[in-house]
PDB file of C-alpha atoms and ligand atoms in Angstrom:
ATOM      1  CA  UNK A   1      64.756  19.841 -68.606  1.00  0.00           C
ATOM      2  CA  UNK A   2      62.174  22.106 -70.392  1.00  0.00           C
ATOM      3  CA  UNK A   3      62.954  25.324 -70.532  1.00  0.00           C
ATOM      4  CA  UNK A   4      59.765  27.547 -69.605  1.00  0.00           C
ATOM      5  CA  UNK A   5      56.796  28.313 -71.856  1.00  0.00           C
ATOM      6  CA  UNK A   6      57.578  31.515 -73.892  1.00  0.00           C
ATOM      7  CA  UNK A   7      54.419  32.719 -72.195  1.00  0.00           C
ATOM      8  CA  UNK A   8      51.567  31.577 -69.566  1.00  0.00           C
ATOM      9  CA  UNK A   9      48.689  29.155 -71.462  1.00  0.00           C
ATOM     10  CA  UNK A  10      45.876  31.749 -70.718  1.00  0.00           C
ATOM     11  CA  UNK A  11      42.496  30.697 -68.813  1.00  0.00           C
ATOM     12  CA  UNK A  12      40.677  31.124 -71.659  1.00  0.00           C
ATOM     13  CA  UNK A  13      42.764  28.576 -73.810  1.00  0.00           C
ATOM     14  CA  UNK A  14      42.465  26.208 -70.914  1.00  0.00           C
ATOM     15  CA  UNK A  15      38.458  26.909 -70.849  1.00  0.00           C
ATOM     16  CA  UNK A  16      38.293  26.797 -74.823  1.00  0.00           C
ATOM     17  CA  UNK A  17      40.216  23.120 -74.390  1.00  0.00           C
ATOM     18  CA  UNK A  18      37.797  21.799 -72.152  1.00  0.00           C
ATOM     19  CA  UNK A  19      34.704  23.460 -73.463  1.00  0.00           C
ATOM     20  CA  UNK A  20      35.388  22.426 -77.210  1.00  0.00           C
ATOM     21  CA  UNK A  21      37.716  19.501 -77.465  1.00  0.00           C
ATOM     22  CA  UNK A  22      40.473  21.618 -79.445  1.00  0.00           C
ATOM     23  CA  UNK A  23      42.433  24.677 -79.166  1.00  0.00           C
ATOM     24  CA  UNK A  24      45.390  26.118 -81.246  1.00  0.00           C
ATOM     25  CA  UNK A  25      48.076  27.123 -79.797  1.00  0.00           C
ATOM     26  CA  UNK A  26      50.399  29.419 -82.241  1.00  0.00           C
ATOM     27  CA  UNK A  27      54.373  30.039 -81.889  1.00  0.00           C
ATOM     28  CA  UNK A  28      55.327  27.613 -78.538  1.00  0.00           C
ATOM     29  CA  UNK A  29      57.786  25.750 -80.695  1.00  0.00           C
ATOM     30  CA  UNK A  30      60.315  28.166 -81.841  1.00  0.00           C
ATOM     31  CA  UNK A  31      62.680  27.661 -85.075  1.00  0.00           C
ATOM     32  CA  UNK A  32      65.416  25.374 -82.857  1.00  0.00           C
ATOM     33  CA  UNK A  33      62.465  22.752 -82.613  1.00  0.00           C
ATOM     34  CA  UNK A  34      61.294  23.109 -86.104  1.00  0.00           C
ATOM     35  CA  UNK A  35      64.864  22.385 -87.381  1.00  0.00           C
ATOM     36  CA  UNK A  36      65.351  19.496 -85.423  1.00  0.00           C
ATOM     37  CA  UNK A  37      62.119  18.241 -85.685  1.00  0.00           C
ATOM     38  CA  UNK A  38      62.550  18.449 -89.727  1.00  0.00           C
ATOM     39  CA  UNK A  39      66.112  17.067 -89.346  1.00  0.00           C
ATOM     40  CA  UNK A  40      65.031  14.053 -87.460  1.00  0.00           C
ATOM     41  CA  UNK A  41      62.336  13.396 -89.014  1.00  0.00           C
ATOM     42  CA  UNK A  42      64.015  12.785 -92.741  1.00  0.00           C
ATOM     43  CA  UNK A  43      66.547  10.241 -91.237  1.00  0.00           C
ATOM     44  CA  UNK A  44      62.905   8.314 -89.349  1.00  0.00           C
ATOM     45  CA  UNK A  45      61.285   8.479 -92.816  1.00  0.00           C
ATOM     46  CA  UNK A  46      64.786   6.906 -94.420  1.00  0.00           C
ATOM     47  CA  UNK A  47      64.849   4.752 -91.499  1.00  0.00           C
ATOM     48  CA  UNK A  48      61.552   3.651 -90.196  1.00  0.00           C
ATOM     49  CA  UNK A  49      61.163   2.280 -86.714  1.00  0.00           C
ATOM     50  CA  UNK A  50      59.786  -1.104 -86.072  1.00  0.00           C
ATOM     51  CA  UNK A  51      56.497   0.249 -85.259  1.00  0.00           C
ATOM     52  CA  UNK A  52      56.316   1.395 -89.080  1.00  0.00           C
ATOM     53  CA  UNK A  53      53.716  -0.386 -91.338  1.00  0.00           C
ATOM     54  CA  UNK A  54      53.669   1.370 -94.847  1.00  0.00           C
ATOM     55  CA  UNK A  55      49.692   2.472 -94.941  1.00  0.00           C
ATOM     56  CA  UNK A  56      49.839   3.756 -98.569  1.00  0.00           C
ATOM     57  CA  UNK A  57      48.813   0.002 -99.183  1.00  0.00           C
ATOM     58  CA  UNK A  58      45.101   1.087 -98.405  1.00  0.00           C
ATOM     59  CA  UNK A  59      44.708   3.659-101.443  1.00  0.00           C
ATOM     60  CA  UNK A  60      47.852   2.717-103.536  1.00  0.00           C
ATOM     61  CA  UNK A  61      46.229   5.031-106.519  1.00  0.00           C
ATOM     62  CA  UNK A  62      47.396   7.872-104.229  1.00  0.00           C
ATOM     63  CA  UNK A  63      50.130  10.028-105.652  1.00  0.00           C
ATOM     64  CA  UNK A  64      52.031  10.450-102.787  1.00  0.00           C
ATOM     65  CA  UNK A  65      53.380   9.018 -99.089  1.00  0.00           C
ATOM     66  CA  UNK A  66      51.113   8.872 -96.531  1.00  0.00           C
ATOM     67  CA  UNK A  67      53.972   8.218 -93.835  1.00  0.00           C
ATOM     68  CA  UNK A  68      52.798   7.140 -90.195  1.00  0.00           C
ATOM     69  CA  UNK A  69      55.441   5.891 -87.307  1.00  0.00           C
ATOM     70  CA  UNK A  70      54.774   5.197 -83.718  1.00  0.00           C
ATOM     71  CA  UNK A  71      56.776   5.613 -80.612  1.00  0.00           C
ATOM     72  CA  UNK A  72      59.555   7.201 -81.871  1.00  0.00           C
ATOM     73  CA  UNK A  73      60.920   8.573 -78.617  1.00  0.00           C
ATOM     74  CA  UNK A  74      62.002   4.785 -77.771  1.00  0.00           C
ATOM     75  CA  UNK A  75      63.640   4.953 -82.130  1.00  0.00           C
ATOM     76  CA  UNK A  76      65.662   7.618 -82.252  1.00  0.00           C
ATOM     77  CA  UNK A  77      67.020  10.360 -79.456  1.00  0.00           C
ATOM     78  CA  UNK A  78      66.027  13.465 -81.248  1.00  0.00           C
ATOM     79  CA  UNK A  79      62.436  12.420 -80.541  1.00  0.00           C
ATOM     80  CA  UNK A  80      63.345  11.477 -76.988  1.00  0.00           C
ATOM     81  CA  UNK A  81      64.729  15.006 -76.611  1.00  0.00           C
ATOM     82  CA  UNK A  82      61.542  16.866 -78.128  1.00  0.00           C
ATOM     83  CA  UNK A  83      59.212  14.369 -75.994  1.00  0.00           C
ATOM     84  CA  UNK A  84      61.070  15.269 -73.006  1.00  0.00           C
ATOM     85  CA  UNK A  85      62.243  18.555 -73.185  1.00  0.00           C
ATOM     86  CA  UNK A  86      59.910  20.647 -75.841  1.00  0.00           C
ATOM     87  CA  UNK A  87      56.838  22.144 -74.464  1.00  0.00           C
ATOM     88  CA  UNK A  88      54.714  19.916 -75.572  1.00  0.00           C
ATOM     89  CA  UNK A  89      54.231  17.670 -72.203  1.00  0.00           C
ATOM     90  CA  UNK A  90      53.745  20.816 -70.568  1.00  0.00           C
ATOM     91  CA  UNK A  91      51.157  22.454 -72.355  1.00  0.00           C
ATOM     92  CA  UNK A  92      49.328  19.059 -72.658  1.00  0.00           C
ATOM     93  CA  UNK A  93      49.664  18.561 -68.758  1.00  0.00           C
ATOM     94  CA  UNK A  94      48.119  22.399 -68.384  1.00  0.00           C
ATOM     95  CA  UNK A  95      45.247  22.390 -70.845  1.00  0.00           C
ATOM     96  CA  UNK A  96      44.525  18.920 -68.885  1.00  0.00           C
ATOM     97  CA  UNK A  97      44.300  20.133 -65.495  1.00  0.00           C
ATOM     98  CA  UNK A  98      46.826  17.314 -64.837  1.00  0.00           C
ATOM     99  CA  UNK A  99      49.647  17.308 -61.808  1.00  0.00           C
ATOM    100  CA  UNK A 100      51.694  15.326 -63.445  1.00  0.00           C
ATOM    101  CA  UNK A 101      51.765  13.563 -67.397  1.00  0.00           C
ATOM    102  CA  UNK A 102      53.232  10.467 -69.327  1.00  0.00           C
ATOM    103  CA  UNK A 103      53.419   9.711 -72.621  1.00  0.00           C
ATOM    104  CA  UNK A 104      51.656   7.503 -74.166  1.00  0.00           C
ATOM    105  CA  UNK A 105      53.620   7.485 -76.920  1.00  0.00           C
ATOM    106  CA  UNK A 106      54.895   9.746 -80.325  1.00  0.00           C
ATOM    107  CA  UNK A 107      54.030   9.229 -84.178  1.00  0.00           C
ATOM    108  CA  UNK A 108      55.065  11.077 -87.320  1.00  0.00           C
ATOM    109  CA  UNK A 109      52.256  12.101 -89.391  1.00  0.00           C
ATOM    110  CA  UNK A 110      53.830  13.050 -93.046  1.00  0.00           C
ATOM    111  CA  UNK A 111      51.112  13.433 -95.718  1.00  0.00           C
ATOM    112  CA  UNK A 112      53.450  14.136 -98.620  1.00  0.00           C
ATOM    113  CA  UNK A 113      52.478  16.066-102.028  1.00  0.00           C
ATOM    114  CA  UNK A 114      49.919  13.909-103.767  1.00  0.00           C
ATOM    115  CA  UNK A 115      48.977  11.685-100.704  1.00  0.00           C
ATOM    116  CA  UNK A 116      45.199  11.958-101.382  1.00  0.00           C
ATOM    117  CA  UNK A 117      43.516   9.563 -98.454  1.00  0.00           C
ATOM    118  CA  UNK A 118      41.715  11.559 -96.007  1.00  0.00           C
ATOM    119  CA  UNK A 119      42.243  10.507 -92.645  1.00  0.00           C
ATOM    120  CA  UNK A 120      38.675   9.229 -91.958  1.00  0.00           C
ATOM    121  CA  UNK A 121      37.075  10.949 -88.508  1.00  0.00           C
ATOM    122  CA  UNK A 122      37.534   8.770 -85.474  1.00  0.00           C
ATOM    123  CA  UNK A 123      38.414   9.339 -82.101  1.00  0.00           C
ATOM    124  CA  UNK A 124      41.690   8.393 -80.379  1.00  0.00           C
ATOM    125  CA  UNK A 125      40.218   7.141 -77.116  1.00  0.00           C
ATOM    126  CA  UNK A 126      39.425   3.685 -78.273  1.00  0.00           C
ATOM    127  CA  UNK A 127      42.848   2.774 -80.457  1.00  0.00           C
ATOM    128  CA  UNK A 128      44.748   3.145 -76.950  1.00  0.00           C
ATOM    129  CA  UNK A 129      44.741   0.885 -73.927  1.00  0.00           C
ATOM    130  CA  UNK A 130      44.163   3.021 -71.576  1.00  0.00           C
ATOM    131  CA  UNK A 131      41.213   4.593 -69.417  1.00  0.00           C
ATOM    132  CA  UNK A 132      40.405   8.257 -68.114  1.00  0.00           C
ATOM    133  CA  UNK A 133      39.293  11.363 -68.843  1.00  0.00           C
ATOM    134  CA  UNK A 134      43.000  13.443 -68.678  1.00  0.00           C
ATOM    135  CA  UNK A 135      44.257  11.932 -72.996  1.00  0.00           C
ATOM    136  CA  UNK A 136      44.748  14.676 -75.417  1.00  0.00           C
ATOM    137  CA  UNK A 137      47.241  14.878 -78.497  1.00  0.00           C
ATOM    138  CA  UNK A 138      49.266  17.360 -79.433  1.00  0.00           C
ATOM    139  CA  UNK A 139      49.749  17.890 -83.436  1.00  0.00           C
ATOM    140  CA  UNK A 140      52.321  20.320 -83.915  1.00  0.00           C
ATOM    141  CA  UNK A 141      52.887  21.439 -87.667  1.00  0.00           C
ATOM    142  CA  UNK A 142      56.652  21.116 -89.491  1.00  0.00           C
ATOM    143  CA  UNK A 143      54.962  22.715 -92.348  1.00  0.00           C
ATOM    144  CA  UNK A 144      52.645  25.726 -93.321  1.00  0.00           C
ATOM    145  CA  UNK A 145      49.205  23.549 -93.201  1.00  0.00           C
ATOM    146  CA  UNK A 146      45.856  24.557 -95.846  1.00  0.00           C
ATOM    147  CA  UNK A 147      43.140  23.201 -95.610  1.00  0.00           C
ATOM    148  CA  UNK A 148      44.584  22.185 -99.596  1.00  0.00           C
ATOM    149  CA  UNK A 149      47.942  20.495 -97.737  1.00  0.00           C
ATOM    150  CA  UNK A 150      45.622  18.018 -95.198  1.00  0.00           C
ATOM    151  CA  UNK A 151      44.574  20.472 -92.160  1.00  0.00           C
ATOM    152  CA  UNK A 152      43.278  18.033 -89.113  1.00  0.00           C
ATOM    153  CA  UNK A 153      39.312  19.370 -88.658  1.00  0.00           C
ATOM    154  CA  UNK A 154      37.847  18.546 -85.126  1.00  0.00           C
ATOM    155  CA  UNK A 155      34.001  18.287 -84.316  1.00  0.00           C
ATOM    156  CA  UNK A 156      33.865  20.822 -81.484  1.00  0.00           C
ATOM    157  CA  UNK A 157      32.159  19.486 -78.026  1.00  0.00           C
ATOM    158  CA  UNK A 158      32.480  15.620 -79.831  1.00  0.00           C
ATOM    159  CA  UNK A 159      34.355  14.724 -76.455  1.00  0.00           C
ATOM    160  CA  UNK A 160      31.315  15.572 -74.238  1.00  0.00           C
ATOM    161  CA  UNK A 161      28.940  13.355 -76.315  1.00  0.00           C
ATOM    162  CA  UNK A 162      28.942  10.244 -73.908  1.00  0.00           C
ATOM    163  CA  UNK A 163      29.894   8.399 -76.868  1.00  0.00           C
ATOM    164  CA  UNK A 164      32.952   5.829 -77.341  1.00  0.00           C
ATOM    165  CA  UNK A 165      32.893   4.922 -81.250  1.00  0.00           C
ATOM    166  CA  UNK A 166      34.713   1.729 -82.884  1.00  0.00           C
ATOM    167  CA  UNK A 167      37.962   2.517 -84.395  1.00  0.00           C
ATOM    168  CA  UNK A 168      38.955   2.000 -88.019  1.00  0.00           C
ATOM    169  CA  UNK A 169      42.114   1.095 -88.596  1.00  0.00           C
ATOM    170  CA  UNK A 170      44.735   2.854 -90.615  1.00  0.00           C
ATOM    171  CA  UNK A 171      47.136  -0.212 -90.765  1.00  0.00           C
ATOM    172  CA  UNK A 172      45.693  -3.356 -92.746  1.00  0.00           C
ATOM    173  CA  UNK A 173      46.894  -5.747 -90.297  1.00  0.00           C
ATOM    174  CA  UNK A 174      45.056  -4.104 -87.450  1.00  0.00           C
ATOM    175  CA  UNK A 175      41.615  -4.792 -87.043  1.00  0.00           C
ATOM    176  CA  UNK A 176      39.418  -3.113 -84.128  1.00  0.00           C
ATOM    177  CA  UNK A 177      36.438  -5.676 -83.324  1.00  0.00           C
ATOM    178  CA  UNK A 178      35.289  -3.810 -79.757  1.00  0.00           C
ATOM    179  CA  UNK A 179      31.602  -4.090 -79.685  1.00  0.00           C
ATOM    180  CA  UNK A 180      31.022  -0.380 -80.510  1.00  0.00           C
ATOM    181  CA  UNK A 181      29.093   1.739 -82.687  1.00  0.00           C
ATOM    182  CA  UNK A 182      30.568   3.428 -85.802  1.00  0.00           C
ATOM    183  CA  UNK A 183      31.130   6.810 -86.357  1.00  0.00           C
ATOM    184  CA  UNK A 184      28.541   8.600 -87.734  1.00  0.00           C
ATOM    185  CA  UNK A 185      28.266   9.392 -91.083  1.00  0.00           C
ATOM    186  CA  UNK A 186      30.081  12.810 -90.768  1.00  0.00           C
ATOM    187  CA  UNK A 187      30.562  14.155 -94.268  1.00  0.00           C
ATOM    188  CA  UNK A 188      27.281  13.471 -95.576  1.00  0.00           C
ATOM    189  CA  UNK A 189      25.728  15.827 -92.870  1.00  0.00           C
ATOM    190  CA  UNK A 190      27.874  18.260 -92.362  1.00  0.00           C
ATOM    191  CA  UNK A 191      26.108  20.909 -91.053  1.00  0.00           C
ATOM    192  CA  UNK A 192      24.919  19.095 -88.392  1.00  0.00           C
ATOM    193  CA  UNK A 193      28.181  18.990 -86.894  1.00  0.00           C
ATOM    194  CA  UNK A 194      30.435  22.263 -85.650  1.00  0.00           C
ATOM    195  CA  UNK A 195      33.564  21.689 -87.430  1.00  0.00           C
ATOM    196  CA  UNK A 196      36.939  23.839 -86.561  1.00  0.00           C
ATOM    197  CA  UNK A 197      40.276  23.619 -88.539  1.00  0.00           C
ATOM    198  CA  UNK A 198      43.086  25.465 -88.746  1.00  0.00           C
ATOM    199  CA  UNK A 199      45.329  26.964 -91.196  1.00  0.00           C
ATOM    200  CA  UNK A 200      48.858  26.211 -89.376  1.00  0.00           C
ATOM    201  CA  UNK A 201      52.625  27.610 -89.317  1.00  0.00           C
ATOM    202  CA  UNK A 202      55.554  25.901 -88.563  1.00  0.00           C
ATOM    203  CA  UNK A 203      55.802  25.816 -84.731  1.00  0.00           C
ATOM    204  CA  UNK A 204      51.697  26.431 -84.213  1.00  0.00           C
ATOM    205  CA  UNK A 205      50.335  23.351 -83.118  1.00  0.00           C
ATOM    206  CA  UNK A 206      46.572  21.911 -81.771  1.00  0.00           C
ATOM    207  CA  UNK A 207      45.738  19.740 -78.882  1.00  0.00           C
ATOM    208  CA  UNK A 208      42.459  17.801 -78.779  1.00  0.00           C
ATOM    209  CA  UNK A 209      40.699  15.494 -76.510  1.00  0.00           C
ATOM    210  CA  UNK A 210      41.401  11.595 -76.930  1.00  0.00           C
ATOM    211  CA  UNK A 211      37.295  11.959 -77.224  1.00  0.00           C
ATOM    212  CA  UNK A 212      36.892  14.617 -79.458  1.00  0.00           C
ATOM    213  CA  UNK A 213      35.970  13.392 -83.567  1.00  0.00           C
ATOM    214  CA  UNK A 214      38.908  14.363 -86.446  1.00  0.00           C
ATOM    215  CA  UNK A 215      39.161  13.341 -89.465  1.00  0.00           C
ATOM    216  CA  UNK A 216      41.640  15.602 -92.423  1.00  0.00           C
ATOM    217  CA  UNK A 217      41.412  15.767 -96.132  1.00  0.00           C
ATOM    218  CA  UNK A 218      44.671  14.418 -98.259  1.00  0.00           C
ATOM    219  CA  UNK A 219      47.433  16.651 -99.564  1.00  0.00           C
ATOM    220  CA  UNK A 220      46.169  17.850-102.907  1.00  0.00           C
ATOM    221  CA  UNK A 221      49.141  20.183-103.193  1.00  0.00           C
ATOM    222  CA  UNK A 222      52.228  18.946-105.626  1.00  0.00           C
ATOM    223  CA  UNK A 223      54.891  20.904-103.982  1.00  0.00           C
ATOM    224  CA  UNK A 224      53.546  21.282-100.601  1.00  0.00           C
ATOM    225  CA  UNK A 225      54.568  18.716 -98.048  1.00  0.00           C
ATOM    226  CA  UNK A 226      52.661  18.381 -94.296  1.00  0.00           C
ATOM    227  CA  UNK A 227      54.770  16.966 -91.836  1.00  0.00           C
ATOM    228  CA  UNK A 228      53.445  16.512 -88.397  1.00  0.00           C
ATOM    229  CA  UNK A 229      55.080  15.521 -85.038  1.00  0.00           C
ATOM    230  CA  UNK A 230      52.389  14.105 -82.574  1.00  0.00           C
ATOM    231  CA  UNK A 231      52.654  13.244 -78.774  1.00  0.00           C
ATOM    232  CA  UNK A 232      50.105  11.569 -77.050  1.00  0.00           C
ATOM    233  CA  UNK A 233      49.946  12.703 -73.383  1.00  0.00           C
ATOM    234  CA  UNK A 234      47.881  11.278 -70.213  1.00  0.00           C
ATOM    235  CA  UNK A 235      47.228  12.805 -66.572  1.00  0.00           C
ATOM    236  CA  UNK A 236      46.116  12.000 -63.290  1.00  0.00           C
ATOM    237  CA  UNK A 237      43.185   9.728 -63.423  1.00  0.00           C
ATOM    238  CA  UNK A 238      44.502   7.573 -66.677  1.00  0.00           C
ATOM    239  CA  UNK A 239      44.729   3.738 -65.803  1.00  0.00           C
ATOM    240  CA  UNK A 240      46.177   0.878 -68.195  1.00  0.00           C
ATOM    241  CA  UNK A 241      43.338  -1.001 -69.409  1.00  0.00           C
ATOM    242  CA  UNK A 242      44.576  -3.823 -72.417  1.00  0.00           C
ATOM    243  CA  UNK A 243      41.393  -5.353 -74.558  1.00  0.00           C
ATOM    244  CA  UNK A 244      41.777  -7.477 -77.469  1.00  0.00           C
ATOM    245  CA  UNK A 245      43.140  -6.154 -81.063  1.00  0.00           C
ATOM    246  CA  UNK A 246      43.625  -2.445 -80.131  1.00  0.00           C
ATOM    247  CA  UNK A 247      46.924  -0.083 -81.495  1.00  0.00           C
ATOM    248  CA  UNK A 248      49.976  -2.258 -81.564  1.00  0.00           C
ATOM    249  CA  UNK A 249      52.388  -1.586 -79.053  1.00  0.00           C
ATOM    250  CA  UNK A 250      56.007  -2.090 -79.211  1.00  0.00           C
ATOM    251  CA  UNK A 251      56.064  -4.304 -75.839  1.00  0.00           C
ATOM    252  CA  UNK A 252      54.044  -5.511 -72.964  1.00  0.00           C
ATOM    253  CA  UNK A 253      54.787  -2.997 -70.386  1.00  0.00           C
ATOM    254  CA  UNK A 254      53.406  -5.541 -67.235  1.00  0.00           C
ATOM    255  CA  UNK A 255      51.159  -3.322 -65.721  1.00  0.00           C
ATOM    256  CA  UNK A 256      48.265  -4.882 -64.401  1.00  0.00           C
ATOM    257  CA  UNK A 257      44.585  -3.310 -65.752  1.00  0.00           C
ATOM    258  CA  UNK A 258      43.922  -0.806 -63.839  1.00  0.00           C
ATOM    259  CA  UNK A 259      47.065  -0.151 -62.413  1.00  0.00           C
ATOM    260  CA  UNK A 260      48.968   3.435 -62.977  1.00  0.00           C
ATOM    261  CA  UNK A 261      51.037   4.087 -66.703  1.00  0.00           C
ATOM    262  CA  UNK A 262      54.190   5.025 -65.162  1.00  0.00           C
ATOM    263  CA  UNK A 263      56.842   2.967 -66.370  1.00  0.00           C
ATOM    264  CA  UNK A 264      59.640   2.691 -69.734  1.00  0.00           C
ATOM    265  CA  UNK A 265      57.038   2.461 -72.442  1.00  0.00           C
ATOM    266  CA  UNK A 266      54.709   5.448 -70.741  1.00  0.00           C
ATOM    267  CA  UNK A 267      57.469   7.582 -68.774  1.00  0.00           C
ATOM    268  CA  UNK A 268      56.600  10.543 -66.375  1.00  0.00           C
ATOM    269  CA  UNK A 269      57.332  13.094 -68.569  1.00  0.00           C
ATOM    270  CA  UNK A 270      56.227  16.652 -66.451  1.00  0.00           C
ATOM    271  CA  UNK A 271      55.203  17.474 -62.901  1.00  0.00           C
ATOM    272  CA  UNK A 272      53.027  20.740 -62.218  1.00  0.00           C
ATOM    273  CA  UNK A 273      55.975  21.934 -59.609  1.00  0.00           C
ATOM    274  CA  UNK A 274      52.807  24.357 -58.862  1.00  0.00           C
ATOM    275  CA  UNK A 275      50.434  21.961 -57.948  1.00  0.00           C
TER     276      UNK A 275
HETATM  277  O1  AKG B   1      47.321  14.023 -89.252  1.00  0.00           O
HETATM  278  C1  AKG B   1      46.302  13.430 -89.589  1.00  0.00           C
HETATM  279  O2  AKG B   1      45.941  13.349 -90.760  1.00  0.00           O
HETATM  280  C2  AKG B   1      45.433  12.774 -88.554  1.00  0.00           C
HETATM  281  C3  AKG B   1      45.719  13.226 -87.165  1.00  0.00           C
HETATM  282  C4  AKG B   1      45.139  12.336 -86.126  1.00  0.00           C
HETATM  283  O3  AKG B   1      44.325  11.486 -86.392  1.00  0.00           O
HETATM  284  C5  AKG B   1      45.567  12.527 -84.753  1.00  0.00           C
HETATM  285  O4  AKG B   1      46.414  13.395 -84.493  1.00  0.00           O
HETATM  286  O5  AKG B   1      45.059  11.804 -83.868  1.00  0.00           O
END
């Protein structure tokens, strides 16, 4: 069980969520969930999960790791734990408006010292088989994150453009081909765009819309590493909808398109005992 938020998620974060695609939330995961976090996350990097595909393959020039696992809560039981019991399903299902929320799944995101790629701006929506407005990720921070160290930046109000964008694949063997437009070209016209980051502490952490654009610079630092725990959380009106060549999955969870996530692979993780 989760214990309770350390305080209420205020209207206006709920308001800034929906409004902008993005808020920050600073201090919910408290030094017992950093610890662990770090702890567990140096015996997946030693010990990769099946899901892992070594992406450093794409730039190899890079200096440094660029270390990306999926569905780790089905790995190893310290990610179970902080799926199930930190407050990150909670704060997901409240900045959602959801009643209840699954998980779509968790991912390490460790840009190590050196690990130059940027992550190129896309939009989660269209990696995922799944349909609905109620996706959002959270991206909590195991490290003090600069701007320098690979902060995540987030085009604010991206998620209310009407717009579903092809995804680009971070894993050479996966290839989106959905009949989609690109992303626009973002960092040649950047003013046109309102673009938020944050500078990050251990335990701060930001949730964006499966819709909203975000892209991050590499780790330029030599000392500095920027480890990230992510969890990938869906609501109410989310349905399973499969199409061809989208995010690998670790195994067909039978659920027919259209039909509710709740299962092993997407497990009820929170209930708004409120609602
Ligand atoms: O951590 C990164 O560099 C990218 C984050 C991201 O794409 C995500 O959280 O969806």
């Amino acid at each position: 069980m989760a214990k309770p938020l350390q305080r209420p998620i205020t209207r206006e974060e709920i308001e800034a969520f929906q409004r902008d695609g993005v808020v920050c939330l600073r201090s919910f995961f408290n030094e017992n969930w950093i610890e662990q976090l770090r702890e567990v996350t140096e015996r997946a990097m030693a010990k990769p999960s099946p899901m892992h595909k070594p992406i450093d393959t794409i730039k190899p020039t890079d200096g440094g790791t660029f270390f990306y696992d999926t569905f780790l809560s089905h790995h190893m039981e310290g990610f179970r734990k902080a799926a199930f019991t930190s407050p990150a399903a909670e704060i997901a299902g409240t900045l959602m408006g959801a009643s209840k929320v699954n998980l779509l799944f968790d991912q390490l995101l460790v840009k190590e010292p050196g690990a130059l790629s940027p992550t190129v701006w896309h939009h989660d929506a269209t990696y995922w088989p799944v349909s609905g407005n109620q996706i959002s990720t959270l991206w909590l921070a195991l490290d003090p994150v600069t701007y320098d160290t690979g902060a995540v930046e987030y085009i604010k109000g991206s998620h209310l453009w009407g717009e579903r964008y092809l995804a680009i694949s971070f894993n050479p063997e996966e290839n989106y081909t959905e009949d989609l437009p690109n992303v626009p070209d973002i960092d040649n016209n950047r003013e046109n765009y309102d673009i938020v980051w944050f500078e990050l502490e251990p335990g701060d952490c930001t949730i964006h819309h499966a819709l909203t654009l975000h892209g991050a610079p590499g780790n330029q630092s030599s000392t500095i590493r920027r480890r990230a725990y992510v969890t990938r959380w869906t609501g109410d009106d989310v349905t399973y909808n499969p199409r061809p060549n989208l995010m690998r999955i670790p195994w067909d969870p039978d659920i027919k398109p259209g039909g509710i996530l709740d299962c092993d692979l997407f497990p009820v993780v929170w209930r708004n005992t409120l609602s």
